[in-house]
Structure formats: structure tokens, C-alpha cells
PDB file of C-alpha atoms in Angstrom:
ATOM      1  CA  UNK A   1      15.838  23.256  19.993  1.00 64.00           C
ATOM      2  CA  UNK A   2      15.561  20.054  17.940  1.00 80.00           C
ATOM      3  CA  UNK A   3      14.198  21.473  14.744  1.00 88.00           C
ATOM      4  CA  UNK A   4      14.235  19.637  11.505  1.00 93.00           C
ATOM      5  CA  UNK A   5      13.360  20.720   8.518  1.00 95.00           C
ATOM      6  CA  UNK A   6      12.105  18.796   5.021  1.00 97.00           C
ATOM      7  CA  UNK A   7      12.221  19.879   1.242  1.00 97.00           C
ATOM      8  CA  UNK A   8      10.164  20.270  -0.512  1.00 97.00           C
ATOM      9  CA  UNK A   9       6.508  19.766   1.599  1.00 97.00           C
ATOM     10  CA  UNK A  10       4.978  19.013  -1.309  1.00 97.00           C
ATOM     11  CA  UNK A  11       5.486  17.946  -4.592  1.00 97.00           C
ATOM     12  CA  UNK A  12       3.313  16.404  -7.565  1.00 97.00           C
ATOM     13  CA  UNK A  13       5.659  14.554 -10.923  1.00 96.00           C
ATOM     14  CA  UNK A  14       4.709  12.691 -13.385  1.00 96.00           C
ATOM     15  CA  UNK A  15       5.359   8.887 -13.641  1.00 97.00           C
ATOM     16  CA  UNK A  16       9.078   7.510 -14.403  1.00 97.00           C
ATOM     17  CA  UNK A  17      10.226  10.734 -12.830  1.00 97.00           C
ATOM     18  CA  UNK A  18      12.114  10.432  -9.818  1.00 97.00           C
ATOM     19  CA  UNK A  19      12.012  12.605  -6.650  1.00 97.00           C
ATOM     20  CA  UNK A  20      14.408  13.541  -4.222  1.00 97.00           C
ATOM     21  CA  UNK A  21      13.255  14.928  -0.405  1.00 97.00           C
ATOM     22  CA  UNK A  22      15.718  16.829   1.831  1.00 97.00           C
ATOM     23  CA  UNK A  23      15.522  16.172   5.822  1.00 95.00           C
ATOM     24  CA  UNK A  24      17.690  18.692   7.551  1.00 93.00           C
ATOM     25  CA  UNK A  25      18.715  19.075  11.234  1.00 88.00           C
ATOM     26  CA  UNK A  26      18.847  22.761  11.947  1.00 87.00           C
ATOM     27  CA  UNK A  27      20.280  22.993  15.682  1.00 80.00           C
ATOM     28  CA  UNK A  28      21.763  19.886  16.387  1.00 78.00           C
ATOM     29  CA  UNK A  29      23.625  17.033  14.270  1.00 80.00           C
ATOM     30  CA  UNK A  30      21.923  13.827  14.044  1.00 80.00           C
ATOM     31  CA  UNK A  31      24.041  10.890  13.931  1.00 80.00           C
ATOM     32  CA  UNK A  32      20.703   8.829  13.127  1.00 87.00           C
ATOM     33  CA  UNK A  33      18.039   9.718  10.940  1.00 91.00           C
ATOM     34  CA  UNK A  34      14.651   7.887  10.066  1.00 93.00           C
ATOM     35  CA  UNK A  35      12.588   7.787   6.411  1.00 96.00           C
ATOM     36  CA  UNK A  36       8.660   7.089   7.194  1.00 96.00           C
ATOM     37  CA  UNK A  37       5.742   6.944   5.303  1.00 96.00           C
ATOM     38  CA  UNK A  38       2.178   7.893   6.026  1.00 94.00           C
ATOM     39  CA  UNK A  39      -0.743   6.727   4.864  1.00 89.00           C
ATOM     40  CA  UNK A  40      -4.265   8.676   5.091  1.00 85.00           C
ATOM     41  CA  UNK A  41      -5.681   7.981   8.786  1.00 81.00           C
ATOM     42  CA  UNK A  42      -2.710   5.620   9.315  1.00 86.00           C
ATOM     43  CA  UNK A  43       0.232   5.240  11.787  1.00 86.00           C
ATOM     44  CA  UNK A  44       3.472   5.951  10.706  1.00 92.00           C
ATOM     45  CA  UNK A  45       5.113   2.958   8.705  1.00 93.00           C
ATOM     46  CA  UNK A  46       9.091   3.130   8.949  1.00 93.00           C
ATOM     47  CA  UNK A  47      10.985   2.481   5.964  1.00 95.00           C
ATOM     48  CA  UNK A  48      14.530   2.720   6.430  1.00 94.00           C
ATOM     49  CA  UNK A  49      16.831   4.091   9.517  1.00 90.00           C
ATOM     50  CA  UNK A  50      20.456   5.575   7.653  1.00 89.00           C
ATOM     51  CA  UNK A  51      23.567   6.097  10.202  1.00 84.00           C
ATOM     52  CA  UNK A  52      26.049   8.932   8.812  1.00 79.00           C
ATOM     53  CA  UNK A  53      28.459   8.566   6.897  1.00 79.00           C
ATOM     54  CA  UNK A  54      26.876   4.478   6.213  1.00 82.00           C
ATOM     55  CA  UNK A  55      24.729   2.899   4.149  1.00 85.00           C
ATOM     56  CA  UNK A  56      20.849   2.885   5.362  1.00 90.00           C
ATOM     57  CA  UNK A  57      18.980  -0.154   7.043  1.00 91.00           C
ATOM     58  CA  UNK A  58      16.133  -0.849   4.966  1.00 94.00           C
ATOM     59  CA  UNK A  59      12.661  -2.363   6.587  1.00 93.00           C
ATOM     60  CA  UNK A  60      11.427  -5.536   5.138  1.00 93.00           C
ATOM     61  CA  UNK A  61       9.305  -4.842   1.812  1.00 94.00           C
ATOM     62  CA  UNK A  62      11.214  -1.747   1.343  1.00 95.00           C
ATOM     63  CA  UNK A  63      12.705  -1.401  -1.896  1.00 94.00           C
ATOM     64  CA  UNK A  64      16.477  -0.519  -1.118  1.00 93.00           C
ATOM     65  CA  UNK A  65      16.735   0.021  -5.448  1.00 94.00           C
ATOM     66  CA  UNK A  66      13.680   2.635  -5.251  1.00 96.00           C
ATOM     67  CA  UNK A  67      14.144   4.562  -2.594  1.00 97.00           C
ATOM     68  CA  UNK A  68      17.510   5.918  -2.497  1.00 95.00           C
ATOM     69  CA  UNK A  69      18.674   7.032   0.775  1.00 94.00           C
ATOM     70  CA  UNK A  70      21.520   9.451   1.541  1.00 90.00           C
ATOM     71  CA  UNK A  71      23.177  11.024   5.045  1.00 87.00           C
ATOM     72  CA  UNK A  72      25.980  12.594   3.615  1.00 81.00           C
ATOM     73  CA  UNK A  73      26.160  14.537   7.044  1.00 86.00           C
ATOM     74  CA  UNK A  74      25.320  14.754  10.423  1.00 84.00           C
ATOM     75  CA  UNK A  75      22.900  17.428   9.735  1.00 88.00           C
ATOM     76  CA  UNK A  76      21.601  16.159   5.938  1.00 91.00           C
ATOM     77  CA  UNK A  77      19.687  13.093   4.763  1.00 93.00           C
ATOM     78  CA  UNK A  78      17.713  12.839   1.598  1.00 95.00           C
ATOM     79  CA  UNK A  79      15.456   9.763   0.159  1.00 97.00           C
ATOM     80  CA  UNK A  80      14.973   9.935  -4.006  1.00 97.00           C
ATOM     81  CA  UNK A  81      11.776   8.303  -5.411  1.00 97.00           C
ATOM     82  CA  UNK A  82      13.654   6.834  -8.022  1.00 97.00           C
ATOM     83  CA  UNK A  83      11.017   6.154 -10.641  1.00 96.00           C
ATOM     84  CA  UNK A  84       7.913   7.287  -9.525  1.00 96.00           C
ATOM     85  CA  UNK A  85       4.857   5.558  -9.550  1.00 96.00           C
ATOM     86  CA  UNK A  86       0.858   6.597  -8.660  1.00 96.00           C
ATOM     87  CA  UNK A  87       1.135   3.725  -5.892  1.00 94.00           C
ATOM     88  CA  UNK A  88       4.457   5.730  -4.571  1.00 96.00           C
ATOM     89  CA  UNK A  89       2.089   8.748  -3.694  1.00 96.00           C
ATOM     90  CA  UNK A  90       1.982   9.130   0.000  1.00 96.00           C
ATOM     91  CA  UNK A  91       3.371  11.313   2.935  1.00 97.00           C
ATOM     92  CA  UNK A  92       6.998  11.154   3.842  1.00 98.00           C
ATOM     93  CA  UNK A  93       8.296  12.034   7.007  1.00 97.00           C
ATOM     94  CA  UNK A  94      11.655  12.276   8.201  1.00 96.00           C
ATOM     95  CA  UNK A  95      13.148  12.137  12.086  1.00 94.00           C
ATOM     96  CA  UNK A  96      16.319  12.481  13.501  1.00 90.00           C
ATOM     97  CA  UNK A  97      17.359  11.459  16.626  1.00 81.00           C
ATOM     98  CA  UNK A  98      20.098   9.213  18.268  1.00 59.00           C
ATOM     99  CA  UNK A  99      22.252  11.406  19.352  1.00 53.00           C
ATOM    100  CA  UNK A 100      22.663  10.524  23.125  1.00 51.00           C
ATOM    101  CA  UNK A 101      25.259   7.750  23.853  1.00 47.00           C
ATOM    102  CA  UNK A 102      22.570   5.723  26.266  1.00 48.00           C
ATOM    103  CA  UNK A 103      19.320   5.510  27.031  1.00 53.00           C
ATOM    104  CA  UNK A 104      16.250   5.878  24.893  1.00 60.00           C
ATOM    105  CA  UNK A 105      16.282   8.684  22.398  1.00 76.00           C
ATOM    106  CA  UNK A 106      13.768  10.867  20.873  1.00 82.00           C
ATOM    107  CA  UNK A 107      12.934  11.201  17.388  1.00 88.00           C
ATOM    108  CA  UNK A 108      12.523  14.894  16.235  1.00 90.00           C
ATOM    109  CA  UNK A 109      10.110  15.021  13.034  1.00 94.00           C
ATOM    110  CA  UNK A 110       9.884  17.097  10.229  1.00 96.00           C
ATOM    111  CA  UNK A 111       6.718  18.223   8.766  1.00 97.00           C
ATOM    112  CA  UNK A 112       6.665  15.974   6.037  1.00 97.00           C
ATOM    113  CA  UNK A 113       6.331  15.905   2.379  1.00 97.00           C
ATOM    114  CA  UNK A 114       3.190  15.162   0.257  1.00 97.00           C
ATOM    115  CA  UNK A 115       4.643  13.537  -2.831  1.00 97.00           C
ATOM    116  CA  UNK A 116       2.058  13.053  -5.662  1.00 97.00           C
ATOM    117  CA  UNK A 117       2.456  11.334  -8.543  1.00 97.00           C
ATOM    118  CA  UNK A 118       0.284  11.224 -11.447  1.00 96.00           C
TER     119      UNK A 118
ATOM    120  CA  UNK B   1       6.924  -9.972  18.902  1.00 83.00           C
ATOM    121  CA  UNK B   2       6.957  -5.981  20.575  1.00 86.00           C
ATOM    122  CA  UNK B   3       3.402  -4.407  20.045  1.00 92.00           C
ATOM    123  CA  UNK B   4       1.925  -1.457  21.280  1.00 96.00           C
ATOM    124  CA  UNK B   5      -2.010  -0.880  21.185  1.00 97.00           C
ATOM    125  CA  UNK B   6      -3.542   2.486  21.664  1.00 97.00           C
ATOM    126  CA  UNK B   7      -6.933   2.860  22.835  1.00 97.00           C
ATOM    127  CA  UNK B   8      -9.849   4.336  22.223  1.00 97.00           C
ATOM    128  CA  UNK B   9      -9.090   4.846  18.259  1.00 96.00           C
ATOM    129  CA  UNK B  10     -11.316   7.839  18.530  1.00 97.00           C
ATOM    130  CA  UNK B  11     -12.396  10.176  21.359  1.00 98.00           C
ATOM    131  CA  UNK B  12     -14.998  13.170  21.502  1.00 98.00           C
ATOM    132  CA  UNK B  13     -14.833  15.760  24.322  1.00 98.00           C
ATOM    133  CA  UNK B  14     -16.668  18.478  25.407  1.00 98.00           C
ATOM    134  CA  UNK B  15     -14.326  21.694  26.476  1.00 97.00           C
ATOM    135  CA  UNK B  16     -13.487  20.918  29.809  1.00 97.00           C
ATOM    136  CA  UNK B  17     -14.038  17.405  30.115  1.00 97.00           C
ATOM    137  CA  UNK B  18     -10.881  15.530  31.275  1.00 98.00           C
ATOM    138  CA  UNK B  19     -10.705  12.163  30.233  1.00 98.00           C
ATOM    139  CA  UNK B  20      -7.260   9.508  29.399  1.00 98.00           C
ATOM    140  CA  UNK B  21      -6.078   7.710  26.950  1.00 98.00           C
ATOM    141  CA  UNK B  22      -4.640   4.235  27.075  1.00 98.00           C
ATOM    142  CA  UNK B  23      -1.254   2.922  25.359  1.00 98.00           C
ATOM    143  CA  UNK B  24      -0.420  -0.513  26.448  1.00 98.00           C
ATOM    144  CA  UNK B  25       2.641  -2.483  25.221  1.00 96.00           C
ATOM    145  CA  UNK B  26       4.677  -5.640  25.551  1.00 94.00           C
ATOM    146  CA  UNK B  27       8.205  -5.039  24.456  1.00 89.00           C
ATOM    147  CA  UNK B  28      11.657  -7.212  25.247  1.00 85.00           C
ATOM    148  CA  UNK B  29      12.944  -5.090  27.491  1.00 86.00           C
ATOM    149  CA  UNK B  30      11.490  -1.440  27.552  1.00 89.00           C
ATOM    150  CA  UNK B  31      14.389   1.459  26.301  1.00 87.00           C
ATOM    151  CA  UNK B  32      11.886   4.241  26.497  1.00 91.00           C
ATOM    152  CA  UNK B  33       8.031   4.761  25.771  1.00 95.00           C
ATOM    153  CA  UNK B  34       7.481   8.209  23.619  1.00 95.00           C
ATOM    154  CA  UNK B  35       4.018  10.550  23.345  1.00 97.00           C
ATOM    155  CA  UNK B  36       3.701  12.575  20.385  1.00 96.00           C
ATOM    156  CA  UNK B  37       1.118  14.876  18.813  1.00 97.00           C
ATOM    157  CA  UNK B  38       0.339  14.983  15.261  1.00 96.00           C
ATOM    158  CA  UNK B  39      -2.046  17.332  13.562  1.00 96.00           C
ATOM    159  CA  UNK B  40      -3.285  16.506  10.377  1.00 92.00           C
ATOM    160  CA  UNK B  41      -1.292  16.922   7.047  1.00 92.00           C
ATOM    161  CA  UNK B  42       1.919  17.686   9.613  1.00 94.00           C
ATOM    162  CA  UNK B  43       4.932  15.817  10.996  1.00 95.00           C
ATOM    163  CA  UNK B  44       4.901  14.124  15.189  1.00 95.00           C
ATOM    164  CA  UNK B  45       5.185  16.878  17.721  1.00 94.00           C
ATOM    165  CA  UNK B  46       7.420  15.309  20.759  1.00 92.00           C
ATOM    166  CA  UNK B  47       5.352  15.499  23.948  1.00 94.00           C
ATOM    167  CA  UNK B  48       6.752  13.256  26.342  1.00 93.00           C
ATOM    168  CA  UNK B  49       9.723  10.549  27.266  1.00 92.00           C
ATOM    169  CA  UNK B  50       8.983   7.310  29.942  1.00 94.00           C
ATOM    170  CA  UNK B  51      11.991   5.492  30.941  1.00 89.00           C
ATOM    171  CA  UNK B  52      10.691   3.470  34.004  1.00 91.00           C
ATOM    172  CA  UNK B  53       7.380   2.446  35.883  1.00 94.00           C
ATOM    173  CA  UNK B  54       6.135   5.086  37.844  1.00 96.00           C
ATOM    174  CA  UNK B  55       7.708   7.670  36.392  1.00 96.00           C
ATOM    175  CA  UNK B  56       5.093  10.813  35.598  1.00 97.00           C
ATOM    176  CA  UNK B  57       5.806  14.036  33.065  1.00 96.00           C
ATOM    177  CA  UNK B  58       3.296  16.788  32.722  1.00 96.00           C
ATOM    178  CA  UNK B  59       3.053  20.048  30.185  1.00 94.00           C
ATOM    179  CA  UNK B  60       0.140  22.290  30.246  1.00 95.00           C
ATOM    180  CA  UNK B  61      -3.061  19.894  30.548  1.00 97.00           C
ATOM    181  CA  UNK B  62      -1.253  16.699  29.595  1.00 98.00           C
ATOM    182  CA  UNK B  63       0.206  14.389  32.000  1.00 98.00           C
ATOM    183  CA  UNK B  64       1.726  10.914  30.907  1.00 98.00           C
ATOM    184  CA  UNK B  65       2.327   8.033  32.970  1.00 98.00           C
ATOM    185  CA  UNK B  66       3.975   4.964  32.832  1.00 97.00           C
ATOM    186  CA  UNK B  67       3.552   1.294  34.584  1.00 96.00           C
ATOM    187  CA  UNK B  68       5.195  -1.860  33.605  1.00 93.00           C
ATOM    188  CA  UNK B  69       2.097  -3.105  30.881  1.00 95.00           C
ATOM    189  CA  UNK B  70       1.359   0.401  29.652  1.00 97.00           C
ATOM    190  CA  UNK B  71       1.001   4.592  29.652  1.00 98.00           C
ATOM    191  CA  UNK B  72      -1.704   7.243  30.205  1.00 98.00           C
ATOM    192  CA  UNK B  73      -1.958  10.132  28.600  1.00 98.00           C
ATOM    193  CA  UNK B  74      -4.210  12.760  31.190  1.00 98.00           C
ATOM    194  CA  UNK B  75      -6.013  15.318  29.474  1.00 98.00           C
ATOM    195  CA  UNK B  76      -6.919  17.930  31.871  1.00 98.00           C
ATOM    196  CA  UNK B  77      -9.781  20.373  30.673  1.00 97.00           C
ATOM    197  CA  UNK B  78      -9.481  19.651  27.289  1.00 97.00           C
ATOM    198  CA  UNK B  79      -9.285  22.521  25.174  1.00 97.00           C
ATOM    199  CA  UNK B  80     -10.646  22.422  21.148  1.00 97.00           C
ATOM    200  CA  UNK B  81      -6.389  23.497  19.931  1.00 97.00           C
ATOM    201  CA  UNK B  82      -5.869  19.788  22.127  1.00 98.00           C
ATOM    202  CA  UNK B  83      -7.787  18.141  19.262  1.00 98.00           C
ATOM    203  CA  UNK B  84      -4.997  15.827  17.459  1.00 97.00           C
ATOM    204  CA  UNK B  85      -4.093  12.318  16.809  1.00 96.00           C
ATOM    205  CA  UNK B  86      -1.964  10.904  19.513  1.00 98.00           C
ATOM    206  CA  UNK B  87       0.554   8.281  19.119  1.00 97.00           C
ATOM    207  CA  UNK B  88       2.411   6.502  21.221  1.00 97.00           C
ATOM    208  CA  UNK B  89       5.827   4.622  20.427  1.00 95.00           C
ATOM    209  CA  UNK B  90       7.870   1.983  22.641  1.00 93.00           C
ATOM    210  CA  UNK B  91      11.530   1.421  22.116  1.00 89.00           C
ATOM    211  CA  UNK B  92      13.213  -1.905  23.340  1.00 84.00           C
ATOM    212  CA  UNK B  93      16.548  -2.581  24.605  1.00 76.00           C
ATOM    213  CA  UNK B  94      17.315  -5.219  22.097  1.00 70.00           C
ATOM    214  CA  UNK B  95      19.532  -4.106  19.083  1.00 64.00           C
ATOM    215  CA  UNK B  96      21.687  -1.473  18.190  1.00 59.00           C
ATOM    216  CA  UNK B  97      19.358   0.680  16.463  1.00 63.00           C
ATOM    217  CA  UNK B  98      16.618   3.089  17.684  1.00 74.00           C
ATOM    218  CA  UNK B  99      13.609   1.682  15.868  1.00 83.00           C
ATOM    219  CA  UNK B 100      10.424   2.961  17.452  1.00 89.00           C
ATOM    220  CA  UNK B 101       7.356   0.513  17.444  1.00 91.00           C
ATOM    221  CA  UNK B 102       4.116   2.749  17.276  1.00 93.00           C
ATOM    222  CA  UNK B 103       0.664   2.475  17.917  1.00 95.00           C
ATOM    223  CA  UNK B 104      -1.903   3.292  15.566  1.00 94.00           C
ATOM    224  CA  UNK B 105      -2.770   6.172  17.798  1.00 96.00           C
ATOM    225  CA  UNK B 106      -5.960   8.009  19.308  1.00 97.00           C
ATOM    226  CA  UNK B 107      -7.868  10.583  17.148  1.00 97.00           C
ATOM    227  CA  UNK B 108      -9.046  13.524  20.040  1.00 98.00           C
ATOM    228  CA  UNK B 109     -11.607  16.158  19.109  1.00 98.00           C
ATOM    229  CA  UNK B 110     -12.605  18.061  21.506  1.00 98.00           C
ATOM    230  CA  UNK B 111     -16.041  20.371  21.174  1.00 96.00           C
ATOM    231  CA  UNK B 112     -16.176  23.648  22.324  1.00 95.00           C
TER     232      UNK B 112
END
């Protein structure tokens, strides 16, 4: 159980294109999901948690106008690289999680997307 | 200001040799402290939930435990398919949201 699921895993575009990832919950709906990204030998730096069905919570520094964050459903959320620039090339990672009422929750994590952009 | 610090940043085993690694935190109020795996190139692998001091949680060789100021992680005869960076993540009782604060997590190789 708690398997999630990201599209593509990796992806290289040119610059000024934009990008759009797809982080799916296969066996269980995910009333919150979470948009991280990853640098080489780095810890995982979140950048925006999205509720469904509401707009996303964006970390400070986080540019809400580049990356464009969507959880249309309990078991869909996607993040578009609107624009795309070399500096935007990193490794996103998705997680769901939040679905108990109380108590801590898990996050469940994808396996992440290597976006490249040259 | 929440913080967790994992430590050592790197660890070398031999096959068999059992050793622990250290996650300490200071959080406003402590919601849940989280183990994960992560091999390289790949998304967190959940290992393990804490809720309260004292508490213990084992799989295979790993065994986490939990006081008030911070968590073990118990590896038990190591085995090289154990090598992995481990992170650890705290999650506090203040706000709404389920923001995990991570460490910058322990790099394990272990030599057959």
C-alpha cells in the first residue's frame, strides 16, 4: 500500500519551455500532497504543500508564478516549470500524505523526476 | 526555530558490523519523528514512525528509537543492499499543515 507514482522520471527541454510533472496516488487518496526539490548530495528542500481541491502553500523563496501547482484530485497533483531555466534543473520529488484525521502522518514519496534543462 | 541534525554525515561499515546513527532535534512540540531510506537518483523509502519517548520500531536489521532530545537508528549486521542515505524528519504540533523538518541525513556504505 501507499504507492505513488511521478511522470515523467526524467525529462531534458530547452530554455523558455515549460514542464509539467504528474504525482499520482495509486492506492489511496491523498488529501495533502508535497512538491520537493533535490539537490546533488543534498537534503530534500520543500517547496510548496497543495490541499485538494485549494490553492497550494508556497515556501518562502518559492516562486508561486513559476512553479505552477495543481491537485485537481485526491489522487492527482502536478507542478509545471513554467519557463524553464538551466538554474531550474534539479530533482523533483513529490509525497503524499495527510490523510489521517490526528496524529503525525507519513509522507509516501515518489521516485522523482530529473528535469534538465539546457 | 525546529531543527533536526543528523549525525555522522558519512559512515563506512564492514558486513556485519552493527553500529547507530544519531538524529537529534528540538521541535515546539513533537507530532511525530519519521526514518526514511533513500537510494541514490530515487525518491524516500518510509522506514519508520516515533510518536513518543521510549517508543521502539524494528524491521529486518533496523531498529529506531526515540527519547525526548533525539532518535537512533540500530543497524544490526549491516548488510552491503543497507548502504543508503538516511534521513530523518521531525514534525511539530504547531500549525495546521504537515510540514516535515529534515535533516541533512547520514550517507551508509557498508563493505562486504
Amino acid at each position: 500500500g501507499a504507492v505513488v507514482s511521478q511522470h515523467p522520471s526524467w525529462v531534458i527541454c530547452k530554455s523558455g519551455t515549460s514542464v509539467k510533472i504528474e504525482c499520482r496516488s495509486l492506492d489511496f487518496q491523498a488529501t495533502t500532497m508535497f512538491w520537493y526539490r533535490q539537490f546533488p548530495k543534498q537534503s530534500l528542500m520543500l517547496m510548496a504543500t497543495s490541499n485538494e481541491g485549494s490553492k497550494a502553500t508556497y515556501e518562502q523563496g518559492v516562486e508561486k508564478d513559476k512553479f505552477l501547482i495543481n491537485h485537481a484530485s485526491l489522487t492527482l497533483s502536478t507542478l509545471t516549470v513554467t519557463s524553464a531555466h538551466p538554474e531550474d534543473s534539479s530533482f523533483y520529488i513529490c509525497s503524499a500524505g495527510g490523510w489521517a484525521r490526528e496524529g503525525p502522518n507519513e509522507q509516501y514519496f515518489g521516485p522523482g523526476t530529473r528535469l534538465t534543462v539546457t | 526555530e525546529d531543527q533536526v541534525t543528523q549525525s555522522p554525515e558519512a559512515l563506512r561499515l564492514q558486513e556485519g558490523e552493527s553500529s547507530s546513527l544519531n538524529c537529534s532535534y528540538t521541535v515546539s512540540g513533537l507530532r511525530g519523528l519519521f526514518w526514511y531510506r533513500q537510494d541514490p537518483g530515487k525518491g524516500p523509502e518510509f522506514l519508520f514512525t516515533l510518536y513518543s519517548a521510549g517508543e521502539e520500531k524494528e524491521k529486518e536489521r533496523l531498529k529506531a528509537t526515540l527519547t525526548k532530545k533525539e532518535s537512533f537508528l540500530h543497524i544490526t549486521a549491516p548488510k552491503p543492499e543497507d548502504s543508503a542515505t538516511y534521513l530523518c524528519a521531525v514534525q511539530a504540533q504547531a500549525g495546521n499543515n504537515r510540514k516535515l523538518i529534515w535533516g541533512l541525513g547520514t550517507s551508509l556504505a557498508v563493505n562486504p
